[in-house]
XYZ file of C-alpha atoms in Angstrom:
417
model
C -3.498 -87.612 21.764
C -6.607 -88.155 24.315
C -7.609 -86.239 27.190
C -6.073 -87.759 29.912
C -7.772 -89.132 33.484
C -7.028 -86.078 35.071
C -7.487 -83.535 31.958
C -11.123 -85.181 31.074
C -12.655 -83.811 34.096
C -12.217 -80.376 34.122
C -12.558 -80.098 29.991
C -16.228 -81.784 30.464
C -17.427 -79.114 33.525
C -15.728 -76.446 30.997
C -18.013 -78.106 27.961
C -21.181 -78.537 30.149
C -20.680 -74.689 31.722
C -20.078 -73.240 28.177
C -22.926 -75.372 26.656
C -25.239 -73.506 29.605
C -24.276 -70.378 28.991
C -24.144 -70.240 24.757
C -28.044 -71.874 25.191
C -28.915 -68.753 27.300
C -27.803 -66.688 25.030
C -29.530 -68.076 21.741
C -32.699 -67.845 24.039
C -32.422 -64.526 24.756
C -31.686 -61.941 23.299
C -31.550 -64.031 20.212
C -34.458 -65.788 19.797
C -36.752 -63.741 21.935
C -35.745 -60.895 19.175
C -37.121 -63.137 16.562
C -40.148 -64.431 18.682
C -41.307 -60.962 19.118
C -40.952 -59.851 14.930
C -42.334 -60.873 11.692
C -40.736 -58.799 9.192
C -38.099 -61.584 8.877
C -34.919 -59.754 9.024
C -32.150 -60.787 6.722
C -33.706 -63.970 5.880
C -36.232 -62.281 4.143
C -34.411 -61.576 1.247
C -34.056 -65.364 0.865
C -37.494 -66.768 1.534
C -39.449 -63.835 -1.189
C -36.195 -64.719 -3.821
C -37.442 -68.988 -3.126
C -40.984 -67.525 -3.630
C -40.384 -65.226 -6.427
C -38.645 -68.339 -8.295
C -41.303 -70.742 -7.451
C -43.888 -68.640 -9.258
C -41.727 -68.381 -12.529
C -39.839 -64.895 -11.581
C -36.040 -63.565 -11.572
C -35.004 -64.115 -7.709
C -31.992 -61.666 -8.568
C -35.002 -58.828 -9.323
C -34.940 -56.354 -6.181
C -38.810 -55.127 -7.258
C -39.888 -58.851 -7.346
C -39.108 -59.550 -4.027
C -40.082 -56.023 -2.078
C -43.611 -56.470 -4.227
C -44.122 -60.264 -2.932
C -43.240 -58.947 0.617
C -45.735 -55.903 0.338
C -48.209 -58.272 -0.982
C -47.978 -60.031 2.570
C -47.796 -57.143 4.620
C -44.546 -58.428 6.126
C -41.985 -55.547 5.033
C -41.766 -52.319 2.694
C -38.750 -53.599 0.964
C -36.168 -56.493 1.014
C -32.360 -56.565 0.510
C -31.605 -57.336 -2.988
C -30.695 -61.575 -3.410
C -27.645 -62.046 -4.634
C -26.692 -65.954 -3.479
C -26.010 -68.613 -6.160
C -28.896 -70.302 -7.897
C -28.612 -73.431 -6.368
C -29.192 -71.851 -3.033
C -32.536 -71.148 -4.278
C -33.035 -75.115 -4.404
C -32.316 -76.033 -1.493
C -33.992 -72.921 0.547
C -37.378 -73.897 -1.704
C -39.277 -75.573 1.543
C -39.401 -71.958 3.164
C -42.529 -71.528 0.624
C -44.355 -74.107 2.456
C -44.232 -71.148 5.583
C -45.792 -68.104 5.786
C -42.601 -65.607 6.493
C -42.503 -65.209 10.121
C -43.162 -69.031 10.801
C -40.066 -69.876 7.989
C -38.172 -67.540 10.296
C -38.114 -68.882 13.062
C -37.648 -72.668 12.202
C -34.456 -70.693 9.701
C -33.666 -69.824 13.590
C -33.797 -73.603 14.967
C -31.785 -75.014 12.189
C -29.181 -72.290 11.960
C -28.663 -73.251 16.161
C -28.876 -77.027 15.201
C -25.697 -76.550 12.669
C -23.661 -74.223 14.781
C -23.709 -77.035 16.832
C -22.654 -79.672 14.378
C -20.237 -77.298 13.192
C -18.636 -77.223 16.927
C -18.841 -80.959 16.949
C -17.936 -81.675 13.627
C -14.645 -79.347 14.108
C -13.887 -81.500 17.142
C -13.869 -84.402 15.922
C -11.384 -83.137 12.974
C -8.942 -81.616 15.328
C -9.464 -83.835 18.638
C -5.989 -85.000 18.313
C -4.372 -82.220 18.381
C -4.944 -80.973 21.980
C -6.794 -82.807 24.943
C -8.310 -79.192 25.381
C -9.855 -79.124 22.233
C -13.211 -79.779 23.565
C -13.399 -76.876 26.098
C -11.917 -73.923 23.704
C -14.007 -75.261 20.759
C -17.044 -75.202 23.562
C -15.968 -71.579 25.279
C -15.606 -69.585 21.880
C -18.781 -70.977 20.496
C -20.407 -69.873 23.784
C -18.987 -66.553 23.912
C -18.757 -65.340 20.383
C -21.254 -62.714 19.980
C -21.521 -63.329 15.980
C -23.006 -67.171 16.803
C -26.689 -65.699 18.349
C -26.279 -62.291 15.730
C -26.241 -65.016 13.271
C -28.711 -66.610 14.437
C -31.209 -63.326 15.322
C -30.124 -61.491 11.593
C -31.427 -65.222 9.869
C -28.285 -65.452 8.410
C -27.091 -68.626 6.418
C -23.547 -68.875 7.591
C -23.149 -71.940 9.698
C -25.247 -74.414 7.290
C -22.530 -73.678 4.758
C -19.701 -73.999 7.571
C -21.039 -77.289 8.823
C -21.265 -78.758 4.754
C -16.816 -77.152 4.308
C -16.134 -78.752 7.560
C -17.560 -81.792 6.970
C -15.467 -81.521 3.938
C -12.168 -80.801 4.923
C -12.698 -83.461 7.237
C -13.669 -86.253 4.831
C -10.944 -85.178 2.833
C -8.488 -85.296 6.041
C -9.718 -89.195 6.347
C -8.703 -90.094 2.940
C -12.194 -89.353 1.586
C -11.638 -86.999 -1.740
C -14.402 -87.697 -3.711
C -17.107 -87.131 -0.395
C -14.945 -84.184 0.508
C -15.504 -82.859 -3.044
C -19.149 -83.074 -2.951
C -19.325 -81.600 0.022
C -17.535 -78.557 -0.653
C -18.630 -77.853 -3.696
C -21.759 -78.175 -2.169
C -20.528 -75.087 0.378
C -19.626 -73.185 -3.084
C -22.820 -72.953 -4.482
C -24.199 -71.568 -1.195
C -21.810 -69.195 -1.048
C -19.204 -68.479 -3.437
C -16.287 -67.546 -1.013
C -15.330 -71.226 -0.096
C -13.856 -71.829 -3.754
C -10.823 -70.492 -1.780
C -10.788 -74.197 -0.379
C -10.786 -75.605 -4.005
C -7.721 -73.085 -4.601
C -5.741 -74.431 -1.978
C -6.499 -78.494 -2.570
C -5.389 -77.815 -6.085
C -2.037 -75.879 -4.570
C -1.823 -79.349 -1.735
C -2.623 -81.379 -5.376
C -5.631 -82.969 -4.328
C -6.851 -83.407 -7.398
C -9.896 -85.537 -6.604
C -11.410 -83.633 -4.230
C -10.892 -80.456 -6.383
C -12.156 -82.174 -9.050
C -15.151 -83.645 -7.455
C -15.931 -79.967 -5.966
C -15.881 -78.476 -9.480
C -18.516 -81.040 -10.883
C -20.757 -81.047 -7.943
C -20.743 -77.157 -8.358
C -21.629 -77.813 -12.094
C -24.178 -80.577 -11.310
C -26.317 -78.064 -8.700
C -26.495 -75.461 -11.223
C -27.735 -78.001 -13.940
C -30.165 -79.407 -11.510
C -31.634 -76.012 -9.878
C -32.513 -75.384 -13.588
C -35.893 -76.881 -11.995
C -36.067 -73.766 -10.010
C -33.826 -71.350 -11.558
C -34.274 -70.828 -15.228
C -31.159 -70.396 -17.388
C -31.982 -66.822 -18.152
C -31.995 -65.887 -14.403
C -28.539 -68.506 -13.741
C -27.019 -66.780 -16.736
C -27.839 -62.961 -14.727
C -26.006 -64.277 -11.694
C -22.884 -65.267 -13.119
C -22.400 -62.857 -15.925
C -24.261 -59.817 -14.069
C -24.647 -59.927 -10.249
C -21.696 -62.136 -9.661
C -18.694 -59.630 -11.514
C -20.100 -56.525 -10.050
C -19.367 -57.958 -6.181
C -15.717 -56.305 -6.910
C -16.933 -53.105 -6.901
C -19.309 -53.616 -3.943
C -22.571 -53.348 -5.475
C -24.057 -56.549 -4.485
C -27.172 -56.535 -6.614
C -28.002 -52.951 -5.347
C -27.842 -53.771 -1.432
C -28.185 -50.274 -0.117
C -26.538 -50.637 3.012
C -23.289 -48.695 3.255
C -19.933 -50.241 3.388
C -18.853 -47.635 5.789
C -21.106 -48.552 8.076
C -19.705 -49.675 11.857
C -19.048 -53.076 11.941
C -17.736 -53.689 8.699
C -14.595 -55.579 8.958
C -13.265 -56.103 5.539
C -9.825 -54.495 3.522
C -12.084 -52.902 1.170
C -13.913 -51.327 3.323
C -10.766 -49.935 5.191
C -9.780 -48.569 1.478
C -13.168 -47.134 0.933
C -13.031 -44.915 4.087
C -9.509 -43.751 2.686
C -10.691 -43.295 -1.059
C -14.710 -42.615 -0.697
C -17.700 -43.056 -3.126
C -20.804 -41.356 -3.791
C -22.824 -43.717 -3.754
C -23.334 -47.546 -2.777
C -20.143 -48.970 -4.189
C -16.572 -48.904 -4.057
C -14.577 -45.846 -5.915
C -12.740 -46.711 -8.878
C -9.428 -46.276 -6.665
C -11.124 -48.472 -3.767
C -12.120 -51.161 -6.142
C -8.699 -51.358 -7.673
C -7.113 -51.411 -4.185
C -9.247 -53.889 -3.081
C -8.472 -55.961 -6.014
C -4.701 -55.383 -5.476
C -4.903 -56.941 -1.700
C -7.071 -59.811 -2.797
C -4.692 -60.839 -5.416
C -1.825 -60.455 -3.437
C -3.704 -61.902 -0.220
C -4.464 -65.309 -1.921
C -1.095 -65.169 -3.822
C 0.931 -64.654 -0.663
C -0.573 -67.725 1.129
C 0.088 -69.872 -1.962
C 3.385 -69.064 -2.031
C 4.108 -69.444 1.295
C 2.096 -72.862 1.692
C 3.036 -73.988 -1.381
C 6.807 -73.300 -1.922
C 8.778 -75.951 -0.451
C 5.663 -76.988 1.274
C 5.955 -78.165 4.825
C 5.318 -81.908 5.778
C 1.989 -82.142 6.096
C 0.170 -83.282 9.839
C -2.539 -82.267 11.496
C -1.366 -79.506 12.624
C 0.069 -77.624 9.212
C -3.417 -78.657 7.388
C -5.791 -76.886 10.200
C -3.484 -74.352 9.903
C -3.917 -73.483 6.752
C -7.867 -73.942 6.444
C -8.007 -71.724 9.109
C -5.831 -68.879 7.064
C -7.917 -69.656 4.302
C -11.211 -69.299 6.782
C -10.026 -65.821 7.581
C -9.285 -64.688 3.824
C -12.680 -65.386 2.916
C -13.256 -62.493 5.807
C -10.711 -60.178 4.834
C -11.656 -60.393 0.746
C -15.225 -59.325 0.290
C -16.674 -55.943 0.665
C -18.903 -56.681 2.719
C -17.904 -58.701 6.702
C -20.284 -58.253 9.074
C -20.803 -59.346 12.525
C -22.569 -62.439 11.790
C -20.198 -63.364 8.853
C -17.406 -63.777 11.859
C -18.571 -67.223 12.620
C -16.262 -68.052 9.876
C -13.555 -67.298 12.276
C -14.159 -69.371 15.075
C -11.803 -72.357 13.867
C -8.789 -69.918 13.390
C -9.744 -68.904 17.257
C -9.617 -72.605 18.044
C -6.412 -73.140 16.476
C -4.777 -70.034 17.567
C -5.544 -71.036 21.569
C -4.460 -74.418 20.654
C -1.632 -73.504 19.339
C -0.750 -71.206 21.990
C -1.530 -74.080 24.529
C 0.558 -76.738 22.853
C 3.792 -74.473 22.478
C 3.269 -73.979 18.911
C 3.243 -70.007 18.996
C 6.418 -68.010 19.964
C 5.475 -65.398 23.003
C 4.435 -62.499 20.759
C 2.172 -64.673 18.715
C 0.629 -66.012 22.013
C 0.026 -62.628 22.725
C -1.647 -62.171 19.633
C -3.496 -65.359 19.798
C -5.224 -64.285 23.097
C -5.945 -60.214 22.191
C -7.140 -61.465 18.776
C -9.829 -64.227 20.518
C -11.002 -62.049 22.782
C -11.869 -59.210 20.542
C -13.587 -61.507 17.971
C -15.692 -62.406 20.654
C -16.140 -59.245 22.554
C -19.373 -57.452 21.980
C -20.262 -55.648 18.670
C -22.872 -53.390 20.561
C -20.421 -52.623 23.114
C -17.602 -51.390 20.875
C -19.942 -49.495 19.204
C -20.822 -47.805 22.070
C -17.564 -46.947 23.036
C -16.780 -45.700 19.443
C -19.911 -43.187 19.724
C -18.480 -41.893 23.054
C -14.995 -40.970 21.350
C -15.270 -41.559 18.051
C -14.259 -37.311 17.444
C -11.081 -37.911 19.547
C -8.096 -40.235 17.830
C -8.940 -43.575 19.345
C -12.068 -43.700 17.663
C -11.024 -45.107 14.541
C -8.877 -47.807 15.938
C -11.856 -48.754 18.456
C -13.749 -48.810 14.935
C -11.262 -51.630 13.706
C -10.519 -53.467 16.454
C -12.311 -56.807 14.987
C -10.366 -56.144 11.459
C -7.284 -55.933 13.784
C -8.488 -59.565 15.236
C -8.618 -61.004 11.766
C -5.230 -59.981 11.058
C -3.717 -61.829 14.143
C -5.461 -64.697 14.149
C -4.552 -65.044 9.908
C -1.032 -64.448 11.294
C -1.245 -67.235 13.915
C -3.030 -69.850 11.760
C -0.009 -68.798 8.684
C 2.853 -69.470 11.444
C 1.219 -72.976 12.270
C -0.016 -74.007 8.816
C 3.280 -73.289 7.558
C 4.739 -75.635 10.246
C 6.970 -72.968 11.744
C 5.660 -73.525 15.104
C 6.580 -77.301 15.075
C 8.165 -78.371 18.722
């Protein structure tokens, strides 16, 4: 389907309104926050772990990296690095910078692939509503984890352009380019091997395939950067203890507002004393995961619906929002993750595809993804003793659950006209 005559007006004066507004807020208070600082915020952690390996030291060594940033004056400590090797090789060009200067062009290319991302998703999923352009446009604009993204130096949208790009490719009847480029995405990130999970369940075998070996292949190659000794830390050391919370010693709490993730809903039921989960939170945690990723098999992959365009976005989007719900650790800026389950689930709504209820849902659960972090907050700290508090606290875990509802209904087809 194509925007009609009439419709193609009014979508572009959405686009070009939306486009205005999400520039004004990347300028400010995004990037006049990073303008005005040098210490480098979370991107700090990976420019002194590309430094640390460049000059023949473990990148996954806390010490390392808070001595290299004393050494420059920039910071008294760093979070702990705790990203694939591979990573490492392709962040290595942040060495050329000093660390405010690697910031901010981090900054400029982190804007530069939220927007491919927007246009990449477009072009995927232009079919499926002559709308598409003016949602994908609104909740990129107004989706306060796109400029936290940005301002915290985060890494999240280069790794959602490269899975897009992917899913894509493979939605064109390219498997082996859609297997590069996702595995690609997986050693950036581990989280997207959720996408390798469900081509094996759809049996696309070749892109699977192709994922696995390109996965293997950047390992092999950031050996250049990344000795074996420090690769062979990540996966049998840093990478296990992620299930427990303790990512590599980050000392940030998991309780800490903002957090959106199950486990962290289990840890403020069965508490630690200290940084990670509690042996009953970790188990709990484990529990959901398992059944999380086992539930969505099972109800994409027994007696599978006929596949279109609508069933497969659905179900990347689920998968999108599992990746959320899984880890320990989902912060504002990891919410950008999101954004294509709030494009489908207006879609959807728009097109008919959604009972009432889950319309409902659609719309409560896209605005609260994109409401305000800073406002909630505020709200929370105003009543946070009286009973509301706690469900003001969750209200963006509460938006993950619908929209994970609404993208299951339409990837399993249910919603079919």
């Amino acid at each position: 389907m194509t925007a009609s005559e009439p419709t193609r007006g009014p979508v572009l004066l959405v686009v070009v309104a939306a486009v205005a507004w999400h520039l004004l807020t990347v300028l400010s208070p995004a990037w006049v926050g990073v303008a005005g600082q040098n210490n480098g915020r979370d991107f700090a952690s990976y420019y002194y772990a590309a430094r640390v390996a460049r000059e023949g030291g473990d990148p996954y060594e806390k010490r390392a990296l808070t001595q290299a940033a004393r050494q420059d004056g920039a910071r008294g400590a760093v979070h702990p690095f705790f990203y694939p090797p591979p990573f490492i090789a392709a962040t290595a060009w942040v060495t050329a910078f000093d660390l405010p200067s690697a910031f901010r062009v981090w900054f400029w290319l982190d804007e530069l692939f939220a927007v491919l991302s927007a246009l990449v998703l477009w072009l995927w999923w232009r079919d499926l509503s002559p709308i598409g352009a003016a949602v994908i446009a609104v909740l990129l604009a107004l989706t306060t984890a796109v400029p936290n993204n940005h301002a915290m130096g985060q890494a999240n949208f280069g790794v959602l352009l490269a899975l897009l790009m992917g899913l894509w490719a493979d939605d064109r009847g390219r498997p082996g380019l859609a297997g590069v480029l996702v595995g690609m995405a997986c050693m950036a990130k581990m989280s997207p091997a959720l996408f390798v999970a469900w081509w094996l369940l759809r049996r696309r075998w070749v892109a699977a395939g192709t994922a696995c070996v390109t996965a293997v292949a950047l390992s092999v190659a950031s050996l250049a950067v990344v000795g074996f000794d420090d690769q062979w830390r990540f996966y049998t050391e840093v990478l296990p203890k992620f299930k427990s919370g303790d990512y590599n010693g980050l000392s940030i709490p998991i309780e800490l507002f903002g957090n959106h993730s199950v486990p962290n809903l289990f840890h403020q039921v069965w508490p630690s004393h200290d940084r990670s989960l509690s042996d009953t939170a970790a188990a709990m945690s484990s529990a959901f995961a398992f059944l999380l990723v086992v539930g969505l098999g099972l109800l994409f992959g027994v007696k599978p619906p006929a596949e279109d365009r609508w069933t497969v976005a659905g179900q990347a989007s689920a998968v999108c929002v599992a990746m959320l719900l899984i880890p320990v650790y989902t912060y504002e800026h990891h919410l950008v993750w999101a954004l294509p389950a709030a494009v489908l689930a207006v879609l959807a709504a728009s097109a008919g595809r959604l009972p009432l209820i889950l319309a409902v849902v659609a719309g409560l659960s896209t605005t609260l993804l994109a409401f305000d972090l800073q406002a909630l907050k505020q709200l929370f700290m105003e009543i946070e003793s009286h009973w509301p508090g706690v469900f003001v606290q969750e209200l963006k875990f509460l938006s993950l659950c619908g929209l994970l509802l609404c993208s299951a209904w339409v990837g399993r087809g249910v919603g079919r006209p």
